[in-house]
Short mmCIF file of C-alpha atoms and ligand atoms in Angstrom, two decimals:
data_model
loop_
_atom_site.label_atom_id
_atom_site.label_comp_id
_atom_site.label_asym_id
_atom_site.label_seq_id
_atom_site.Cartn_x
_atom_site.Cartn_y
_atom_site.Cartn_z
CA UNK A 2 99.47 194.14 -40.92
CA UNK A 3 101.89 196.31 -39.10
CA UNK A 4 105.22 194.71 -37.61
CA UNK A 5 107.19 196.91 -35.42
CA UNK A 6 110.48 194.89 -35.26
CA UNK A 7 113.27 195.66 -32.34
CA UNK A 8 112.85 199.36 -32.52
CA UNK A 9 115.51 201.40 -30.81
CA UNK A 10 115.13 205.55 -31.09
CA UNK A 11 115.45 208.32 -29.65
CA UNK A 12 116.63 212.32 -29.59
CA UNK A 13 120.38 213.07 -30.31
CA UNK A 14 122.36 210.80 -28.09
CA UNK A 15 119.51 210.00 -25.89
CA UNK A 16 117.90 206.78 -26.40
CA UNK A 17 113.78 206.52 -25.48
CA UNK A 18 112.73 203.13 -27.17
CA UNK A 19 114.90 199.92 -26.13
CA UNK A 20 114.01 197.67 -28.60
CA UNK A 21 110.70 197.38 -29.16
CA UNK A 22 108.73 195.14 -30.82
CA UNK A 23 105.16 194.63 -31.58
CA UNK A 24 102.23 193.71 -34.15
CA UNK A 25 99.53 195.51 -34.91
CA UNK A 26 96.28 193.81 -36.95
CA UNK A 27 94.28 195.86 -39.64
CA UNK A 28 91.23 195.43 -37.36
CA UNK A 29 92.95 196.45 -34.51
CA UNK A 30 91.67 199.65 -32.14
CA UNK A 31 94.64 199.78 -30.59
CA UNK A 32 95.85 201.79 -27.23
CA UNK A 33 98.93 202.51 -25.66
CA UNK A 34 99.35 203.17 -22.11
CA UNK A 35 102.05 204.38 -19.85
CA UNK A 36 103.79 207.31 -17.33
CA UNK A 37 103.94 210.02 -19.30
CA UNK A 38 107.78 210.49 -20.35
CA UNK A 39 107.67 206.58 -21.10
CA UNK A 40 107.71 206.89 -25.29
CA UNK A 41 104.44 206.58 -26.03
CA UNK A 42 104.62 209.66 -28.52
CA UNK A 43 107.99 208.26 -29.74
CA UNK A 44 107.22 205.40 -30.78
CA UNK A 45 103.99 207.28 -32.53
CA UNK A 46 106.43 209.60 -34.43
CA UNK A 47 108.53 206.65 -35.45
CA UNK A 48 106.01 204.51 -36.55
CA UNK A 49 104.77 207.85 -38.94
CA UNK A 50 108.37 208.24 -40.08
CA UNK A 51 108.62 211.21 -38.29
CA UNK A 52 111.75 210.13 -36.21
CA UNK A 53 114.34 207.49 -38.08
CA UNK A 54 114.78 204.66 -35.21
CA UNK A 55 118.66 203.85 -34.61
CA UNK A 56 118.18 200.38 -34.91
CA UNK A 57 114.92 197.94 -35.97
CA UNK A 58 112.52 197.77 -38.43
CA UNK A 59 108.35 198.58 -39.33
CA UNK A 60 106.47 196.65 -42.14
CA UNK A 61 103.15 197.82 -42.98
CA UNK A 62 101.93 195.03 -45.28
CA UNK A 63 105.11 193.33 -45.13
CA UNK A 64 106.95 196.55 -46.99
CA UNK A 65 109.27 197.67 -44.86
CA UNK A 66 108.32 201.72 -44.32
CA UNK A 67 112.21 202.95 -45.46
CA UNK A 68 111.29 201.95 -48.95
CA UNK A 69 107.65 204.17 -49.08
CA UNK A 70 107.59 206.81 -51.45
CA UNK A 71 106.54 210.21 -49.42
CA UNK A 72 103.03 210.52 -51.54
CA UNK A 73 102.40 206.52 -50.90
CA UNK A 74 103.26 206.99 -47.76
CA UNK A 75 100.99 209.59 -46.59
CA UNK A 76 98.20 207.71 -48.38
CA UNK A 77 98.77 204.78 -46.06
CA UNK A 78 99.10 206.39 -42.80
CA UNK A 79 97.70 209.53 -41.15
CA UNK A 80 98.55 211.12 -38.22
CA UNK A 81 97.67 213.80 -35.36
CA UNK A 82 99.78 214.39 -33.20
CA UNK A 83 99.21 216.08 -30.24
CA UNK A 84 100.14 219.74 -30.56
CA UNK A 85 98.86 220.81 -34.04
CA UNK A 86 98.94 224.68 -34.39
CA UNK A 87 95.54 226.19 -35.16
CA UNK A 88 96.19 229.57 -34.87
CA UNK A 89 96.15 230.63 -38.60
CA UNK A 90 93.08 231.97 -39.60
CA UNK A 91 92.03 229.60 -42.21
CA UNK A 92 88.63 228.22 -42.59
CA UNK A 93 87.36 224.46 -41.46
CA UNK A 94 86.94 224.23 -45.23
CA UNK A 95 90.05 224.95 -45.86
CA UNK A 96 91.84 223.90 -43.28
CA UNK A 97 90.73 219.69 -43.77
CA UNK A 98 91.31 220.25 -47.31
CA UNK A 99 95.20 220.26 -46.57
CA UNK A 100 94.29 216.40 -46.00
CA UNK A 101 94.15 216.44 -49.75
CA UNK A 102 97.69 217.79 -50.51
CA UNK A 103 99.32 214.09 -50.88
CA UNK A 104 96.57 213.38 -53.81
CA UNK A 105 96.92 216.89 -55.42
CA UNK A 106 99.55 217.79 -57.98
CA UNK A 107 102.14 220.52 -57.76
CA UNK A 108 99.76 222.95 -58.24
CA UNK A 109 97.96 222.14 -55.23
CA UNK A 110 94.19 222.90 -56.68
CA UNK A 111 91.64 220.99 -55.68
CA UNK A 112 89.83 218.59 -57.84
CA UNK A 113 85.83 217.60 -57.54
CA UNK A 114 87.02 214.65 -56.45
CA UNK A 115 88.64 216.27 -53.09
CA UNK A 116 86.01 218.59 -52.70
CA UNK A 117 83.68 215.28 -52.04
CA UNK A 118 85.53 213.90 -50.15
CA UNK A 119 86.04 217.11 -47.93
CA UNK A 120 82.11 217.35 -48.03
CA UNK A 121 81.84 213.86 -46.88
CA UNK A 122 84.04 214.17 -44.15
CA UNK A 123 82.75 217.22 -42.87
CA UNK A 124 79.15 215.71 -43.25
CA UNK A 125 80.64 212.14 -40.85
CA UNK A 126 81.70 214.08 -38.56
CA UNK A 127 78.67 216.50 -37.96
CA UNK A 128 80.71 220.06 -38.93
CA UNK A 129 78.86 221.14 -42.35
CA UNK A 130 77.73 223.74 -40.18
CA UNK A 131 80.55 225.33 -39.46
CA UNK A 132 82.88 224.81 -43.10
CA UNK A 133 83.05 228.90 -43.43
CA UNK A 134 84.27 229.74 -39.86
CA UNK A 135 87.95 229.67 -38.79
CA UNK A 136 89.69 227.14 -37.25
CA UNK A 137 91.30 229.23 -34.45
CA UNK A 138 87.63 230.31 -33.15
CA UNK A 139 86.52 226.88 -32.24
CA UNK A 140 85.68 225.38 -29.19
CA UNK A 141 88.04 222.40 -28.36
CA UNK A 142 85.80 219.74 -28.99
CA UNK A 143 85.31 221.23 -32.28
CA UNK A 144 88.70 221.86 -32.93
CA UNK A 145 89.28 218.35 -31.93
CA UNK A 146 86.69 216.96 -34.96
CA UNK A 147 88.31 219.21 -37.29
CA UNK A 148 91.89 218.45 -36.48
CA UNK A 149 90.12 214.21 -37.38
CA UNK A 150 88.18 215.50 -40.41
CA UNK A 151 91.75 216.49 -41.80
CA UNK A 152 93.25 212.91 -41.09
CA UNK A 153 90.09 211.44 -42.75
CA UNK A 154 90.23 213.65 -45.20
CA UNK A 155 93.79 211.88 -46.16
CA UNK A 156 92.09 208.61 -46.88
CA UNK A 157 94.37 206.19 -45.34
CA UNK A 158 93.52 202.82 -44.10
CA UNK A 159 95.96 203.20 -40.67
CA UNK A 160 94.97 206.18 -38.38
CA UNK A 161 97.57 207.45 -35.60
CA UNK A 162 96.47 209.85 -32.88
CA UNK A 163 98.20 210.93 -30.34
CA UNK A 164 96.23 211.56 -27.03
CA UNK A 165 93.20 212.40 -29.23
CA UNK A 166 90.97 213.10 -26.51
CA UNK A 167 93.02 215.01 -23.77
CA UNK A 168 91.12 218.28 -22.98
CA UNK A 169 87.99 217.29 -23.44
CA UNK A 170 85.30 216.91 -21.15
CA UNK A 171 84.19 213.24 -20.59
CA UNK A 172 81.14 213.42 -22.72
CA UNK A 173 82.84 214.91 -25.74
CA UNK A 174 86.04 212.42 -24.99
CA UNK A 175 83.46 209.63 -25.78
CA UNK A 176 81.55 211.22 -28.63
CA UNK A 177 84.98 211.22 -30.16
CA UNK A 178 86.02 207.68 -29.33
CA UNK A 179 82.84 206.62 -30.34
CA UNK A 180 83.67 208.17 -33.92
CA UNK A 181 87.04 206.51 -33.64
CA UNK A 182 85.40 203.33 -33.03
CA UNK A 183 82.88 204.01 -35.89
CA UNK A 184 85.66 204.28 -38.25
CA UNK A 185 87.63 201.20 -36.75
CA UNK A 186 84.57 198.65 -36.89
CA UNK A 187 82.42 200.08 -40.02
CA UNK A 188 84.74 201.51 -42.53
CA UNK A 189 87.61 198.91 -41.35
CA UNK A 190 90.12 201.78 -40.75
CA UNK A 191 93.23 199.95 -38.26
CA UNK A 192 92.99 202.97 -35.24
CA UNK A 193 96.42 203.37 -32.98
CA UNK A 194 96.20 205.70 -30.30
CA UNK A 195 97.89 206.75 -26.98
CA UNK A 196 95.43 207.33 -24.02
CA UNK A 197 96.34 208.80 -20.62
CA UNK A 198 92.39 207.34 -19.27
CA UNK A 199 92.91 204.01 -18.61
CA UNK A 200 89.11 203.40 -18.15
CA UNK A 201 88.73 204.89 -22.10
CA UNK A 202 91.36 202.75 -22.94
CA UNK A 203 89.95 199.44 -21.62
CA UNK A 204 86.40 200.20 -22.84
CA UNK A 205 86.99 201.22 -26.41
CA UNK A 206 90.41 199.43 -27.30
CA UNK A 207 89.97 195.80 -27.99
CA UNK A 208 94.51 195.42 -27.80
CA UNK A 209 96.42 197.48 -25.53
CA UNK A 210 100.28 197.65 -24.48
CA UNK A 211 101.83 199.24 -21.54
CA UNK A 212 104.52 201.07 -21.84
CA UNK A 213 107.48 201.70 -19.42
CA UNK A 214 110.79 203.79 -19.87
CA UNK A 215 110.76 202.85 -23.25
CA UNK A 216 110.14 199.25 -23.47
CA UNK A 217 106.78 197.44 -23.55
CA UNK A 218 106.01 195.74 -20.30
CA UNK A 219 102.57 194.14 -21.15
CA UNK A 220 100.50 193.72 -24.18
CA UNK A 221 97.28 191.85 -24.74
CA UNK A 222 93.82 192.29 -24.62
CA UNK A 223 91.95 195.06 -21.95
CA UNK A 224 91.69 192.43 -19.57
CA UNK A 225 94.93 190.94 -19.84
CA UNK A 226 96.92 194.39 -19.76
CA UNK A 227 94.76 196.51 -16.91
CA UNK A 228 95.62 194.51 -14.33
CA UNK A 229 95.81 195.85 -11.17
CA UNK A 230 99.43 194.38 -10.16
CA UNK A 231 101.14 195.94 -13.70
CA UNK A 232 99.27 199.31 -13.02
CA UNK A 233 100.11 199.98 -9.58
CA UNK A 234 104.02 198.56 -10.36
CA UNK A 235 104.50 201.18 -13.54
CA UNK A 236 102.25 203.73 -12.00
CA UNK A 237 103.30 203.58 -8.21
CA UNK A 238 100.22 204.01 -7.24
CA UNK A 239 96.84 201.91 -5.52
CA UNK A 240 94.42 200.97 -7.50
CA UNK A 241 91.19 198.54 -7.83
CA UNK A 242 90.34 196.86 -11.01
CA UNK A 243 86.81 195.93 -11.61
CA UNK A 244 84.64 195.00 -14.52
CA UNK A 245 81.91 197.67 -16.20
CA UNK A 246 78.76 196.03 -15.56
CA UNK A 247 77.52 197.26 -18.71
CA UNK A 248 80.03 196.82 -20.86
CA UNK A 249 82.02 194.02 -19.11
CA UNK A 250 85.18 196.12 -19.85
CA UNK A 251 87.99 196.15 -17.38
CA UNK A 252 88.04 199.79 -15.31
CA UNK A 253 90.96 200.89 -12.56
CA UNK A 254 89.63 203.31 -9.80
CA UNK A 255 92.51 204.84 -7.75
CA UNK A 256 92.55 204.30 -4.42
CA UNK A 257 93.30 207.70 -2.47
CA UNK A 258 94.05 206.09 0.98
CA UNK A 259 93.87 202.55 2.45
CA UNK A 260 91.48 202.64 5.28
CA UNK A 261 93.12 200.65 8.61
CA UNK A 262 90.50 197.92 9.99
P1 ADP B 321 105.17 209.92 -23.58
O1 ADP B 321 104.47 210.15 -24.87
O2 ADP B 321 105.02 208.52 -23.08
O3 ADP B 321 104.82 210.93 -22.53
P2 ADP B 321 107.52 210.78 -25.03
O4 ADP B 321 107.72 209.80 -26.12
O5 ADP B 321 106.88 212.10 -25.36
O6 ADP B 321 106.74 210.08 -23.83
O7 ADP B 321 108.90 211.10 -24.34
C1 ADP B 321 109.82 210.09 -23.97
C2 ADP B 321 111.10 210.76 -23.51
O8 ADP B 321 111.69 211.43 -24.62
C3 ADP B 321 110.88 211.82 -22.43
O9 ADP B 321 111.90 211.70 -21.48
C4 ADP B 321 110.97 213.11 -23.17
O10 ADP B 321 111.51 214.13 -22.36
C5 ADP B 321 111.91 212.79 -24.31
N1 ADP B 321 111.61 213.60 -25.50
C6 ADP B 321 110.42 213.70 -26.13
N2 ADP B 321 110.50 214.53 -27.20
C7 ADP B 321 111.78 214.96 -27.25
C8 ADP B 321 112.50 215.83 -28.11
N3 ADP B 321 111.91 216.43 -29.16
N4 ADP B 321 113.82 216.06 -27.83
C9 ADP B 321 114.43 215.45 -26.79
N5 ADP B 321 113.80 214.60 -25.93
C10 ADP B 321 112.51 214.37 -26.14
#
């Protein structure tokens, strides 16, 4: 459904991305890995059209993204990225109705039909409660549903976070995958994220790549990619890989010391 095709991009003269490509599949949960610095969030922005790549090509649907219209384009793909400034002292209300804006003439007034779909947002993710208080006196967790119930609000089939679930403790980091997943397997939404916990990673995303300095150095499946070779090479570090006896997912422990026999 996606096609990321020999992307090259970067900042001024400095190129991040060396010619990556890729495919992404509509049923796809879909994680990227990697050092930080290695273009994870790049290659985010450029698949939302929020960078222009120097060189290469993405086709959602086989249309290639250059030839969206703004409007169609933000009702295809959503985003969060990873700073998103909640300082302003609007309401949760009002706050995930900004989701609305691509559907909503010039105007910018809400119909019935956005209010639904506000309520029902706010009612998925468990934050009716809280619709009349600002944004910017939120817990992070809650912050963190709020920022989602905006990019839900946007009703687009492809959802893009970026490091969703940094900051957050681990019980509230799953709560929030597991809504992520929710959205991936029942309402068919295509989810690509980037994750700094591996072990998140291989239990809730069923494709993975690895990035390093800008290129892709392994993509596959949990098992395939969280090897324990690839992650010590691009990490420098020891690790173990095992597999989650519940779960059978892949998870990498780091190893802090190798004792001497
Ligand atoms: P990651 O998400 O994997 O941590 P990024 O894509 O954020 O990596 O960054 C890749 C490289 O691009 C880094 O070296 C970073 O310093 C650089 N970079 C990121 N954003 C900008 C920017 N706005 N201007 C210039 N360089 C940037």
């Amino acid at each position: 459904m996606i096609h990321i095709e020999n992307i090259s991009a970067g900042y001024l003269n400095r190129t991040v991305l060396k010619k990556i490509s890729c495919n992404i599949g509509s049923k796809d949960f879909f994680g990227i890995i990697g050092k930080n610095g290695a273009g994870k969030s790049t290659l985010l922005k450029v698949l939302c059209k929020l960078i222009k790549p120097y060189l290469g090509n993405i086709f959602i649907d086989n249309k290639n993204i250059n030839f969206f219209a703004k409007k169609d384009f933000a009702k295809t793909i959503s985003f969060l990225p990873q700073y998103v400034d909640t300082s302003l002292p609007f309401t949760v209300y009002e706050f995930i109705m900004f989701g609305r804006y691509p559907y909503m003439n010039i105007f910018k007034i809400p119909s019935d039909s956005d209010c639904n779909i506000v309520k029902k947002v706010m009612d998925f993710l468990h934050i009716m409660d809280f619709a009349e208080r600002k944004i910017n006196a939120l817990s992070g967790g809650e912050k963190q549903r709020v920022l989602i119930a905006q990019v839900l609000a946007q009703e687009t089939d492809i959802i893009v976070f970026d490091e969703p679930t940094s900051h957050l403790d681990i019980g509230s980091q799953n709560k929030l995958l597991e809504i992520l997943r929710d959205l991936n397997e029942k309402y068919n939404k295509t989810v690509i994220l980037t994750l700094h916990d591996l072990n998140a990673a291989g239990e809730f995303c069923n494709k993975l790549v690895l990035m390093e300095n800008g290129e892709i150095c392994n993509c596959g499946t949990p098992e395939e990619v969280l090897n324990y070779k690839d992650i010590e090479r691009v990490y420098d570090t020891t690790v173990v890989v095992k597999t989650n006896p519940i779960s059978d997912k892949p998870y990498v422990i780091p190893v802090s010391r190798i004792k001497e026999r």
